[in-house]
XYZ file of C-alpha atoms in Angstrom:
310
model
C 112.465 31.162 127.898
C 115.333 33.589 127.329
C 114.569 36.935 125.710
C 117.137 39.383 124.341
C 116.491 43.081 123.893
C 118.755 45.171 121.667
C 118.312 48.823 122.543
C 117.991 49.698 126.229
C 116.291 53.049 125.748
C 112.755 53.829 126.802
C 111.019 51.271 124.564
C 113.491 48.463 125.179
C 113.589 49.050 128.921
C 109.797 49.301 129.142
C 109.501 45.996 127.286
C 112.059 44.380 129.573
C 110.263 45.703 132.637
C 106.880 44.423 131.432
C 108.238 40.991 130.460
C 110.037 40.600 133.783
C 107.243 41.952 135.965
C 104.704 39.638 134.323
C 107.080 36.672 134.627
C 106.912 35.923 130.884
C 110.568 34.875 130.580
C 113.118 33.029 132.662
C 115.846 35.452 131.627
C 115.991 38.865 129.958
C 119.260 40.246 128.561
C 119.668 43.906 127.591
C 122.208 44.965 124.947
C 122.951 48.561 124.024
C 125.517 50.666 122.208
C 125.971 52.353 125.594
C 126.862 49.445 127.910
C 126.440 51.587 131.021
C 122.841 52.317 130.056
C 122.083 48.621 129.602
C 123.635 47.786 132.978
C 121.697 50.563 134.709
C 118.376 49.527 133.169
C 118.947 45.872 134.038
C 119.807 46.729 137.630
C 116.811 49.036 138.011
C 114.402 46.411 136.622
C 115.954 43.735 138.846
C 115.132 45.796 141.917
C 111.430 45.593 141.053
C 111.343 41.814 140.789
C 111.173 40.870 144.488
C 107.705 42.415 144.353
C 106.571 40.396 141.350
C 108.478 37.553 139.661
C 111.620 35.429 139.536
C 112.911 36.553 136.135
C 116.646 37.236 135.913
C 117.535 40.515 134.170
C 121.119 41.169 133.071
C 123.088 43.232 130.572
C 125.858 42.262 128.189
C 127.248 42.328 124.673
C 125.780 40.596 121.648
C 127.347 37.326 122.776
C 125.009 37.431 125.790
C 122.097 36.835 123.370
C 123.186 33.218 122.876
C 120.239 30.912 123.549
C 117.577 33.577 123.150
C 114.316 32.307 121.687
C 113.088 35.840 121.017
C 115.132 38.989 120.389
C 113.385 42.344 120.487
C 115.114 44.978 118.364
C 114.390 48.417 119.754
C 117.584 50.023 118.522
C 117.752 53.177 116.468
C 117.036 56.831 116.803
C 113.925 58.214 118.489
C 110.980 59.891 116.838
C 111.098 63.670 117.101
C 108.070 65.837 117.915
C 106.156 66.470 114.687
C 108.114 63.827 112.758
C 106.148 61.047 111.052
C 107.241 57.461 111.432
C 108.151 57.293 107.778
C 110.516 60.243 108.224
C 112.582 58.000 110.486
C 113.318 55.510 107.732
C 116.600 56.837 106.429
C 118.062 57.370 109.887
C 117.124 53.939 111.211
C 117.910 51.766 108.181
C 121.666 52.078 108.652
C 121.435 51.021 112.291
C 119.722 47.778 111.316
C 122.367 46.839 108.783
C 124.802 46.437 111.647
C 122.483 45.117 114.348
C 120.809 42.234 112.534
C 124.053 40.525 111.567
C 125.341 40.623 115.131
C 122.073 39.323 116.576
C 121.894 36.306 114.263
C 125.542 35.446 114.791
C 124.749 34.679 118.427
C 121.036 33.791 118.286
C 120.522 32.238 114.823
C 117.252 30.506 115.748
C 115.561 33.445 117.467
C 112.284 35.021 116.454
C 112.980 38.703 115.825
C 110.461 41.223 117.180
C 110.949 44.618 115.552
C 109.934 47.655 117.596
C 111.900 50.471 115.934
C 109.993 52.973 113.799
C 108.885 53.111 111.091
C 108.163 49.582 112.216
C 106.596 48.169 109.047
C 109.452 49.330 106.826
C 112.040 48.188 109.363
C 110.324 44.790 109.417
C 110.577 44.581 105.638
C 114.199 45.692 105.669
C 115.065 43.147 108.374
C 113.378 40.333 106.461
C 115.328 41.190 103.319
C 118.634 41.697 105.119
C 118.451 38.437 107.059
C 116.740 36.170 104.547
C 114.679 34.700 107.381
C 111.169 33.347 106.762
C 108.636 36.194 107.127
C 106.990 34.516 110.111
C 110.205 34.846 112.125
C 110.588 38.605 111.569
C 107.626 40.218 113.278
C 106.993 43.922 113.615
C 104.947 45.153 116.549
C 102.843 46.718 113.824
C 99.414 47.905 114.899
C 99.189 46.086 118.242
C 99.280 49.455 120.000
C 96.839 51.093 117.567
C 94.510 48.124 118.062
C 94.780 48.531 121.839
C 93.943 52.237 121.517
C 90.944 51.395 119.317
C 89.643 48.900 121.876
C 90.202 51.266 124.789
C 88.279 54.091 123.143
C 85.438 51.778 122.089
C 85.346 50.394 125.620
C 85.123 53.875 127.081
C 82.273 54.791 124.737
C 80.332 51.593 125.477
C 81.358 51.383 129.149
C 82.631 47.836 128.566
C 86.006 46.282 129.415
C 88.323 46.768 126.431
C 89.393 43.125 126.718
C 85.886 42.086 125.638
C 86.083 44.160 122.462
C 87.424 42.472 119.338
C 88.434 45.129 116.846
C 91.582 45.520 114.787
C 93.613 48.252 113.135
C 95.162 47.084 109.859
C 97.855 48.218 107.448
C 100.521 50.712 108.446
C 101.420 51.593 112.004
C 101.051 55.233 111.107
C 99.007 57.788 109.270
C 97.449 55.447 106.666
C 96.282 52.820 109.169
C 92.790 51.360 108.725
C 90.324 50.996 111.595
C 88.243 47.927 110.721
C 84.877 49.117 112.019
C 82.813 46.708 109.939
C 84.278 43.550 111.520
C 84.415 44.791 115.133
C 82.567 42.820 117.784
C 81.774 43.102 121.480
C 81.859 39.575 122.818
C 80.043 37.734 120.014
C 77.824 40.699 119.090
C 78.542 43.008 116.134
C 79.722 46.411 117.282
C 76.742 48.354 115.964
C 74.287 46.033 117.706
C 76.252 46.263 120.944
C 76.165 50.056 120.713
C 72.367 49.937 120.455
C 72.132 47.596 123.453
C 74.378 49.932 125.459
C 72.415 53.013 124.366
C 75.664 54.489 123.049
C 75.078 55.107 119.338
C 78.084 55.122 117.016
C 77.247 58.361 115.261
C 79.490 59.881 112.605
C 80.804 62.294 115.222
C 81.623 59.483 117.663
C 83.416 57.474 114.982
C 85.381 60.532 113.904
C 86.412 61.212 117.500
C 87.556 57.631 118.045
C 89.367 57.565 114.697
C 91.217 60.760 115.613
C 91.949 59.404 119.073
C 93.593 56.309 117.613
C 95.305 57.889 114.630
C 96.769 60.903 116.441
C 97.576 59.346 119.816
C 101.319 59.029 119.246
C 101.625 62.646 118.137
C 99.841 63.878 121.271
C 101.957 61.744 123.573
C 105.209 62.720 121.863
C 104.258 66.383 122.096
C 103.546 66.001 125.811
C 106.472 63.869 126.965
C 108.765 63.260 124.011
C 108.117 59.572 123.273
C 105.722 56.649 123.673
C 106.984 53.592 125.513
C 104.717 52.126 128.204
C 101.994 50.969 125.809
C 104.358 49.419 123.291
C 106.433 47.885 126.089
C 103.360 46.041 127.361
C 102.427 45.076 123.802
C 105.846 43.539 123.185
C 105.565 41.598 126.441
C 102.222 40.236 125.233
C 103.803 39.064 121.971
C 106.663 37.410 123.870
C 104.103 35.558 125.997
C 102.238 34.374 122.888
C 105.432 33.022 121.309
C 106.894 31.512 124.466
C 103.626 29.855 125.451
C 102.832 28.660 121.923
C 99.442 30.283 122.482
C 98.292 30.493 118.875
C 96.518 33.680 119.902
C 95.615 36.419 117.425
C 97.454 39.754 117.284
C 97.681 42.543 114.711
C 101.370 42.330 113.874
C 103.379 43.216 110.797
C 105.245 40.747 108.591
C 106.238 40.624 104.950
C 103.015 39.514 103.280
C 102.895 37.884 99.818
C 99.793 39.799 98.701
C 97.327 42.258 100.183
C 94.600 43.911 98.111
C 96.616 43.235 94.959
C 99.850 44.702 96.403
C 102.644 42.130 96.397
C 105.369 41.511 99.013
C 104.485 44.241 101.470
C 105.125 44.565 105.229
C 101.941 45.488 107.099
C 99.632 44.393 109.885
C 96.784 41.922 109.695
C 95.435 39.723 112.474
C 97.977 36.903 112.741
C 98.093 33.648 114.690
C 101.157 33.825 116.912
C 102.852 30.907 118.648
C 106.105 28.976 118.874
C 108.430 29.970 116.060
C 106.514 33.148 115.216
C 103.534 33.762 112.949
C 101.634 30.565 112.118
C 98.876 31.987 109.928
C 96.620 34.924 109.124
C 92.964 35.690 109.836
C 91.839 38.451 107.477
C 88.658 40.109 108.765
C 85.597 41.081 106.769
C 85.968 44.589 105.340
C 83.535 46.909 103.624
C 84.421 48.507 100.252
C 85.797 51.672 101.862
C 88.032 49.659 104.179
C 89.268 47.507 101.302
C 90.239 50.666 99.409
C 91.933 52.187 102.452
C 93.910 49.001 103.100
C 95.054 48.902 99.493
C 96.217 52.537 99.747
C 98.090 51.777 102.974
C 99.710 48.703 101.435
C 100.779 50.624 98.333
C 102.309 53.392 100.459
C 104.343 50.891 102.439
C 105.361 48.958 99.329
C 106.557 52.115 97.570
C 108.504 53.241 100.622
C 110.198 49.887 101.129
C 111.193 49.677 97.478
C 112.840 53.098 97.756
C 115.415 51.779 100.239
C 118.593 50.429 98.611
C 119.907 47.334 100.386
């Protein structure tokens, strides 16, 4: 499989590195407004591959995307310390007006993976700009928030995070919803597993984990300026799911016909991902509080998207 990446900054390069190192693509092509940056990133990643995989990593213009089955769009301006993802909307929308047309000129059949923040709104904008089916325009959404949730639950229970099945829904941002009520460890409900592990999920523990998930990006940005390793690995995982036609389940963002009574809104739910993009949804059980929180998140995203003139 050939994968294109538009935007060779920290997120795009981290995604390219993860995809190549894991051997999830035959070829990775980096495209950037600064061609020298794309060339440098491609060369640097290539030097790691004798230790890991046979992927070819190159750089080029938009014409080099020809034949790509997946194109990751990580273009745009970076999030500033203290800036919310939604604050990025105005600055990033204009970038996408130019990028999406060029991508589809050379890779008209590609699945588009959106990584630029605010990712849900950019996913909605891309879907409307391109006219593509929603399942082919996929935002990374809450895959990283979900990973953080599982890591923190795993640390509390002293269990491998890969055995924890818990999702973050809605916005990739401040209004996101941690779906506690549907979380499981293996095939055991989370609360029962916590009792078995003698690690009660008290109000204080849940508040600490919620804060750890919800505020993670702000802490990382304050410490080093940006987040990129986690999302880079997450994007590689999505590429693997699409390329391998896995039909595996991931919390990604697409334009959704209806969520909690809110129509045509881009947000994350657990989705079945395989060849061609999203193949279906699996909406988890939610308690009344989680239903209300998801509706509020959906309404926030809907209102924000509708405020953008296209």
